[in-house]
């Protein structure tokens, strides 16, 4: 739990790990999705890019078969974290998030994004 986000267990978050776990059990997405190969920690520092193409991946320790939204959610979180880290603002984050979903050809599912970001708190 050393990597737990400060906001997860807070007055505006969950009272403790058990409350987070109970929430995740209650809100688990229905299995109406196609399983796919998942990186498991799909964030910007784990992707090698050359030009405009992803050419390699790092840290495949959590790779496996999962809902595609697991990687999508962690990518969205990574956009927000890394853009803020390097001085970009929320409008930039929104722009890149929109670009991601336009490229994927799907609409954001905010409930699944939240679910998989919170699930990642347990790893």
Short mmCIF file of N, CA and C in Angstrom, two decimals:
data_model
loop_
_atom_site.label_atom_id
_atom_site.label_comp_id
_atom_site.label_asym_id
_atom_site.label_seq_id
_atom_site.Cartn_x
_atom_site.Cartn_y
_atom_site.Cartn_z
N UNK A 1 0.81 -1.20 0.00
CA UNK A 1 0.00 0.00 0.00
C UNK A 1 0.86 1.27 0.00
N UNK A 2 2.16 1.11 -0.18
CA UNK A 2 3.05 2.27 -0.18
C UNK A 2 2.77 3.23 -1.32
N UNK A 3 2.26 2.72 -2.45
CA UNK A 3 2.02 3.56 -3.62
C UNK A 3 0.61 4.12 -3.66
N UNK A 4 -0.15 3.93 -2.61
CA UNK A 4 -1.53 4.38 -2.57
C UNK A 4 -1.61 5.88 -2.76
N UNK A 5 -2.47 6.32 -3.66
CA UNK A 5 -2.68 7.74 -3.91
C UNK A 5 -3.22 8.40 -2.64
N UNK A 6 -2.69 9.55 -2.29
CA UNK A 6 -3.10 10.25 -1.06
C UNK A 6 -4.61 10.51 -1.00
N UNK A 7 -5.24 10.73 -2.15
CA UNK A 7 -6.67 11.04 -2.18
C UNK A 7 -7.56 9.82 -1.99
N UNK A 8 -7.01 8.62 -2.19
CA UNK A 8 -7.83 7.42 -2.12
C UNK A 8 -8.38 7.20 -0.71
N UNK A 9 -7.52 7.30 0.28
CA UNK A 9 -7.95 7.17 1.67
C UNK A 9 -7.93 8.56 2.28
N UNK A 10 -9.07 9.21 2.22
CA UNK A 10 -9.18 10.59 2.71
C UNK A 10 -10.63 10.88 3.04
N UNK A 11 -10.87 12.07 3.51
CA UNK A 11 -12.23 12.49 3.83
C UNK A 11 -13.13 12.42 2.60
N UNK A 12 -12.57 12.73 1.42
CA UNK A 12 -13.35 12.69 0.18
C UNK A 12 -13.25 11.35 -0.54
N UNK A 13 -12.46 10.42 0.01
CA UNK A 13 -12.26 9.13 -0.62
C UNK A 13 -12.86 8.01 0.21
N UNK A 14 -12.06 7.00 0.48
CA UNK A 14 -12.51 5.84 1.25
C UNK A 14 -11.92 5.92 2.65
N UNK A 15 -12.67 5.39 3.63
CA UNK A 15 -12.21 5.47 5.02
C UNK A 15 -11.04 4.54 5.30
N UNK A 16 -10.99 3.42 4.58
CA UNK A 16 -9.89 2.46 4.77
C UNK A 16 -9.84 1.51 3.57
N UNK A 17 -8.86 0.62 3.57
CA UNK A 17 -8.68 -0.32 2.47
C UNK A 17 -9.89 -1.23 2.31
N UNK A 18 -10.50 -1.64 3.42
CA UNK A 18 -11.68 -2.50 3.34
C UNK A 18 -12.82 -1.80 2.62
N UNK A 19 -13.02 -0.51 2.88
CA UNK A 19 -14.07 0.24 2.19
C UNK A 19 -13.79 0.32 0.69
N UNK A 20 -12.54 0.51 0.32
CA UNK A 20 -12.16 0.51 -1.10
C UNK A 20 -12.45 -0.86 -1.71
N UNK A 21 -12.03 -1.92 -1.04
CA UNK A 21 -12.26 -3.28 -1.52
C UNK A 21 -13.76 -3.56 -1.69
N UNK A 22 -14.56 -3.18 -0.70
CA UNK A 22 -16.01 -3.39 -0.77
C UNK A 22 -16.61 -2.65 -1.96
N UNK A 23 -16.15 -1.41 -2.20
CA UNK A 23 -16.61 -0.63 -3.34
C UNK A 23 -16.28 -1.35 -4.65
N UNK A 24 -15.05 -1.83 -4.76
CA UNK A 24 -14.62 -2.51 -5.98
C UNK A 24 -15.42 -3.79 -6.22
N UNK A 25 -15.71 -4.52 -5.17
CA UNK A 25 -16.52 -5.74 -5.31
C UNK A 25 -17.93 -5.40 -5.77
N UNK A 26 -18.51 -4.34 -5.22
CA UNK A 26 -19.87 -3.95 -5.56
C UNK A 26 -19.98 -3.35 -6.96
N UNK A 27 -18.95 -2.69 -7.42
CA UNK A 27 -18.99 -1.96 -8.70
C UNK A 27 -18.27 -2.68 -9.84
N UNK A 28 -17.86 -3.92 -9.62
CA UNK A 28 -17.13 -4.64 -10.66
C UNK A 28 -17.92 -4.62 -11.96
N UNK A 29 -17.28 -4.23 -13.06
CA UNK A 29 -18.00 -4.16 -14.33
C UNK A 29 -18.54 -5.52 -14.76
N UNK A 30 -19.71 -5.50 -15.38
CA UNK A 30 -20.27 -6.74 -15.93
C UNK A 30 -19.32 -7.25 -16.99
N UNK A 31 -19.25 -8.54 -17.13
CA UNK A 31 -18.33 -9.11 -18.12
C UNK A 31 -18.99 -9.11 -19.50
N UNK A 32 -19.26 -7.91 -19.99
CA UNK A 32 -19.83 -7.74 -21.33
C UNK A 32 -18.77 -7.20 -22.28
N UNK A 33 -17.53 -7.50 -21.99
CA UNK A 33 -16.41 -6.96 -22.74
C UNK A 33 -15.60 -8.10 -23.35
N UNK A 34 -14.90 -7.76 -24.40
CA UNK A 34 -13.98 -8.73 -25.00
C UNK A 34 -12.67 -8.68 -24.22
N UNK A 35 -12.18 -9.83 -23.86
CA UNK A 35 -10.89 -9.88 -23.19
C UNK A 35 -9.78 -9.65 -24.21
N UNK A 36 -8.71 -9.05 -23.76
CA UNK A 36 -7.58 -8.80 -24.65
C UNK A 36 -6.29 -8.89 -23.84
N UNK A 37 -5.18 -8.87 -24.55
CA UNK A 37 -3.89 -8.83 -23.87
C UNK A 37 -3.77 -7.46 -23.22
N UNK A 38 -3.46 -7.46 -21.95
CA UNK A 38 -3.32 -6.22 -21.19
C UNK A 38 -1.88 -6.06 -20.74
N UNK A 39 -1.36 -4.86 -20.87
CA UNK A 39 -0.02 -4.55 -20.38
C UNK A 39 0.00 -4.67 -18.86
N UNK A 40 -1.05 -4.16 -18.22
CA UNK A 40 -1.16 -4.23 -16.77
C UNK A 40 -0.69 -3.00 -16.03
N UNK A 41 0.16 -2.20 -16.67
CA UNK A 41 0.62 -0.92 -16.11
C UNK A 41 0.91 0.02 -17.27
N UNK A 42 -0.11 0.21 -18.10
CA UNK A 42 0.06 0.98 -19.34
C UNK A 42 0.09 2.47 -19.02
N UNK A 43 1.29 2.97 -18.78
CA UNK A 43 1.47 4.39 -18.50
C UNK A 43 2.62 4.91 -19.35
N UNK A 44 2.68 6.21 -19.52
CA UNK A 44 3.64 6.81 -20.44
C UNK A 44 5.09 6.38 -20.21
N UNK A 45 5.57 6.30 -18.96
CA UNK A 45 6.96 5.88 -18.78
C UNK A 45 7.25 4.44 -19.22
N UNK A 46 6.20 3.64 -19.43
CA UNK A 46 6.39 2.24 -19.82
C UNK A 46 6.24 2.00 -21.31
N UNK A 47 6.16 3.06 -22.10
CA UNK A 47 5.99 2.93 -23.55
C UNK A 47 7.17 3.60 -24.25
N UNK A 48 7.81 2.85 -25.13
CA UNK A 48 8.88 3.42 -25.97
C UNK A 48 8.23 3.94 -27.24
N UNK A 49 8.54 5.19 -27.59
CA UNK A 49 7.95 5.82 -28.76
C UNK A 49 9.05 6.28 -29.69
N UNK A 50 8.82 6.07 -30.99
CA UNK A 50 9.71 6.60 -32.02
C UNK A 50 8.83 7.33 -33.02
N UNK A 51 9.02 8.64 -33.12
CA UNK A 51 8.12 9.43 -33.97
C UNK A 51 6.74 9.42 -33.37
N UNK A 52 5.77 8.95 -34.15
CA UNK A 52 4.39 8.88 -33.65
C UNK A 52 3.92 7.44 -33.44
N UNK A 53 4.86 6.52 -33.26
CA UNK A 53 4.52 5.11 -33.10
C UNK A 53 5.07 4.55 -31.78
N UNK A 54 4.27 3.73 -31.12
CA UNK A 54 4.76 2.96 -29.98
C UNK A 54 5.58 1.81 -30.55
N UNK A 55 6.82 1.69 -30.10
CA UNK A 55 7.71 0.66 -30.67
C UNK A 55 8.15 -0.37 -29.63
N UNK A 56 7.78 -0.19 -28.38
CA UNK A 56 8.16 -1.16 -27.36
C UNK A 56 7.53 -0.83 -26.03
N UNK A 57 7.59 -1.81 -25.14
CA UNK A 57 7.00 -1.65 -23.81
C UNK A 57 7.96 -2.14 -22.74
N UNK A 58 7.86 -1.52 -21.60
CA UNK A 58 8.68 -1.84 -20.43
C UNK A 58 7.74 -2.28 -19.31
N UNK A 59 8.24 -3.06 -18.36
CA UNK A 59 7.49 -3.42 -17.16
C UNK A 59 6.25 -4.24 -17.49
N UNK A 60 6.46 -5.43 -17.99
CA UNK A 60 5.35 -6.31 -18.36
C UNK A 60 4.99 -7.30 -17.26
N UNK A 61 5.41 -7.02 -16.04
CA UNK A 61 5.17 -7.93 -14.92
C UNK A 61 3.71 -8.17 -14.60
N UNK A 62 2.83 -7.24 -14.93
CA UNK A 62 1.40 -7.41 -14.68
C UNK A 62 0.63 -7.74 -15.95
N UNK A 63 1.33 -8.08 -17.03
CA UNK A 63 0.66 -8.40 -18.29
C UNK A 63 -0.19 -9.66 -18.13
N UNK A 64 -1.28 -9.69 -18.87
CA UNK A 64 -2.17 -10.85 -18.84
C UNK A 64 -3.41 -10.56 -19.65
N UNK A 65 -4.41 -11.38 -19.48
CA UNK A 65 -5.67 -11.21 -20.18
C UNK A 65 -6.60 -10.41 -19.27
N UNK A 66 -7.20 -9.35 -19.82
CA UNK A 66 -8.06 -8.48 -19.01
C UNK A 66 -9.01 -7.69 -19.90
N UNK A 67 -9.89 -6.98 -19.26
CA UNK A 67 -10.76 -6.01 -19.91
C UNK A 67 -9.88 -4.90 -20.50
N UNK A 68 -10.16 -4.48 -21.74
CA UNK A 68 -9.34 -3.43 -22.36
C UNK A 68 -9.36 -2.14 -21.55
N UNK A 69 -10.40 -1.94 -20.75
CA UNK A 69 -10.50 -0.71 -19.98
C UNK A 69 -9.45 -0.60 -18.88
N UNK A 70 -8.85 -1.71 -18.49
CA UNK A 70 -7.78 -1.63 -17.49
C UNK A 70 -6.62 -0.80 -18.04
N UNK A 71 -6.15 -1.12 -19.23
CA UNK A 71 -5.05 -0.35 -19.82
C UNK A 71 -5.48 1.06 -20.18
N UNK A 72 -6.69 1.21 -20.68
CA UNK A 72 -7.18 2.54 -21.05
C UNK A 72 -7.22 3.44 -19.82
N UNK A 73 -7.74 2.93 -18.71
CA UNK A 73 -7.85 3.73 -17.48
C UNK A 73 -6.48 4.18 -16.99
N UNK A 74 -5.51 3.26 -16.98
CA UNK A 74 -4.18 3.63 -16.49
C UNK A 74 -3.49 4.59 -17.44
N UNK A 75 -3.79 4.50 -18.72
CA UNK A 75 -3.25 5.46 -19.68
C UNK A 75 -3.83 6.86 -19.42
N UNK A 76 -5.13 6.93 -19.18
CA UNK A 76 -5.77 8.22 -18.87
C UNK A 76 -5.15 8.81 -17.61
N UNK A 77 -5.00 7.99 -16.58
CA UNK A 77 -4.38 8.47 -15.33
C UNK A 77 -2.96 8.97 -15.59
N UNK A 78 -2.23 8.26 -16.41
CA UNK A 78 -0.85 8.64 -16.72
C UNK A 78 -0.79 9.95 -17.49
N UNK A 79 -1.71 10.14 -18.43
CA UNK A 79 -1.77 11.43 -19.13
C UNK A 79 -1.91 12.56 -18.12
N UNK A 80 -2.88 12.43 -17.22
CA UNK A 80 -3.13 13.49 -16.25
C UNK A 80 -1.91 13.72 -15.36
N UNK A 81 -1.35 12.65 -14.82
CA UNK A 81 -0.20 12.76 -13.91
C UNK A 81 1.01 13.37 -14.61
N UNK A 82 1.37 12.83 -15.76
CA UNK A 82 2.59 13.27 -16.44
C UNK A 82 2.45 14.66 -17.04
N UNK A 83 1.28 15.00 -17.54
CA UNK A 83 1.10 16.36 -18.06
C UNK A 83 1.22 17.38 -16.94
N UNK A 84 0.61 17.12 -15.80
CA UNK A 84 0.73 18.04 -14.65
C UNK A 84 2.17 18.11 -14.17
N UNK A 85 2.85 16.98 -14.15
CA UNK A 85 4.24 16.91 -13.70
C UNK A 85 5.14 17.82 -14.53
N UNK A 86 4.83 17.92 -15.81
CA UNK A 86 5.68 18.71 -16.71
C UNK A 86 5.07 20.07 -17.07
N UNK A 87 4.16 20.57 -16.24
CA UNK A 87 3.70 21.94 -16.35
C UNK A 87 2.52 22.19 -17.27
N UNK A 88 1.91 21.13 -17.78
CA UNK A 88 0.72 21.32 -18.61
C UNK A 88 -0.48 21.54 -17.70
N UNK A 89 -1.58 22.02 -18.26
CA UNK A 89 -2.76 22.28 -17.44
C UNK A 89 -3.89 21.31 -17.76
N UNK A 90 -5.00 21.47 -17.07
CA UNK A 90 -6.13 20.56 -17.23
C UNK A 90 -6.69 20.59 -18.65
N UNK A 91 -6.66 21.75 -19.31
CA UNK A 91 -7.14 21.82 -20.69
C UNK A 91 -6.30 20.95 -21.61
N UNK A 92 -4.99 20.91 -21.37
CA UNK A 92 -4.11 20.04 -22.16
C UNK A 92 -4.47 18.57 -21.92
N UNK A 93 -4.71 18.23 -20.65
CA UNK A 93 -5.11 16.86 -20.32
C UNK A 93 -6.39 16.48 -21.07
N UNK A 94 -7.38 17.35 -21.03
CA UNK A 94 -8.65 17.08 -21.72
C UNK A 94 -8.42 16.89 -23.21
N UNK A 95 -7.57 17.72 -23.80
CA UNK A 95 -7.26 17.61 -25.23
C UNK A 95 -6.64 16.25 -25.55
N UNK A 96 -5.66 15.82 -24.76
CA UNK A 96 -5.01 14.54 -25.02
C UNK A 96 -5.93 13.36 -24.73
N UNK A 97 -6.77 13.50 -23.73
CA UNK A 97 -7.75 12.44 -23.44
C UNK A 97 -8.72 12.29 -24.60
N UNK A 98 -9.19 13.42 -25.14
CA UNK A 98 -10.09 13.37 -26.30
C UNK A 98 -9.39 12.74 -27.50
N UNK A 99 -8.13 13.09 -27.71
CA UNK A 99 -7.35 12.52 -28.81
C UNK A 99 -7.23 11.01 -28.65
N UNK A 100 -6.95 10.55 -27.43
CA UNK A 100 -6.85 9.11 -27.17
C UNK A 100 -8.13 8.40 -27.57
N UNK A 101 -9.26 8.90 -27.11
CA UNK A 101 -10.53 8.23 -27.40
C UNK A 101 -10.93 8.36 -28.86
N UNK A 102 -10.58 9.45 -29.50
CA UNK A 102 -10.81 9.56 -30.95
C UNK A 102 -10.02 8.51 -31.70
N UNK A 103 -8.76 8.31 -31.31
CA UNK A 103 -7.91 7.30 -31.96
C UNK A 103 -8.42 5.89 -31.68
N UNK A 104 -8.94 5.65 -30.48
CA UNK A 104 -9.48 4.34 -30.14
C UNK A 104 -10.84 4.09 -30.80
N UNK A 105 -11.51 5.18 -31.18
CA UNK A 105 -12.83 5.06 -31.81
C UNK A 105 -13.93 4.67 -30.83
N UNK A 106 -13.75 5.04 -29.57
CA UNK A 106 -14.75 4.75 -28.54
C UNK A 106 -14.98 5.99 -27.69
N UNK A 107 -16.07 5.97 -26.94
CA UNK A 107 -16.36 7.06 -26.01
C UNK A 107 -15.80 6.70 -24.63
N UNK A 108 -15.36 7.70 -23.88
CA UNK A 108 -14.87 7.41 -22.53
C UNK A 108 -15.99 6.84 -21.65
N UNK A 109 -15.68 5.83 -20.90
CA UNK A 109 -16.59 5.28 -19.90
C UNK A 109 -16.00 5.64 -18.55
N UNK A 110 -16.45 6.77 -18.01
CA UNK A 110 -15.86 7.32 -16.79
C UNK A 110 -15.98 6.36 -15.60
N UNK A 111 -17.06 5.59 -15.54
CA UNK A 111 -17.20 4.63 -14.44
C UNK A 111 -16.13 3.55 -14.51
N UNK A 112 -15.87 3.02 -15.70
CA UNK A 112 -14.83 2.00 -15.84
C UNK A 112 -13.45 2.60 -15.62
N UNK A 113 -13.24 3.81 -16.08
CA UNK A 113 -11.94 4.46 -15.85
C UNK A 113 -11.70 4.60 -14.35
N UNK A 114 -12.70 5.09 -13.62
CA UNK A 114 -12.56 5.23 -12.17
C UNK A 114 -12.34 3.88 -11.51
N UNK A 115 -13.12 2.88 -11.92
CA UNK A 115 -13.01 1.55 -11.33
C UNK A 115 -11.59 0.99 -11.47
N UNK A 116 -11.06 1.02 -12.68
CA UNK A 116 -9.75 0.40 -12.90
C UNK A 116 -8.60 1.21 -12.29
N UNK A 117 -8.77 2.52 -12.18
CA UNK A 117 -7.76 3.31 -11.47
C UNK A 117 -7.77 2.94 -9.99
N UNK A 118 -8.96 2.82 -9.41
CA UNK A 118 -9.05 2.42 -8.00
C UNK A 118 -8.57 0.99 -7.79
N UNK A 119 -8.89 0.09 -8.71
CA UNK A 119 -8.40 -1.28 -8.60
C UNK A 119 -6.88 -1.31 -8.58
N UNK A 120 -6.26 -0.48 -9.38
CA UNK A 120 -4.80 -0.44 -9.44
C UNK A 120 -4.18 0.01 -8.12
N UNK A 121 -4.94 0.69 -7.28
CA UNK A 121 -4.44 1.11 -5.97
C UNK A 121 -4.07 -0.09 -5.10
N UNK A 122 -4.66 -1.24 -5.39
CA UNK A 122 -4.40 -2.43 -4.59
C UNK A 122 -3.16 -3.20 -5.05
N UNK A 123 -2.52 -2.73 -6.11
CA UNK A 123 -1.34 -3.44 -6.64
C UNK A 123 -0.08 -2.64 -6.45
#
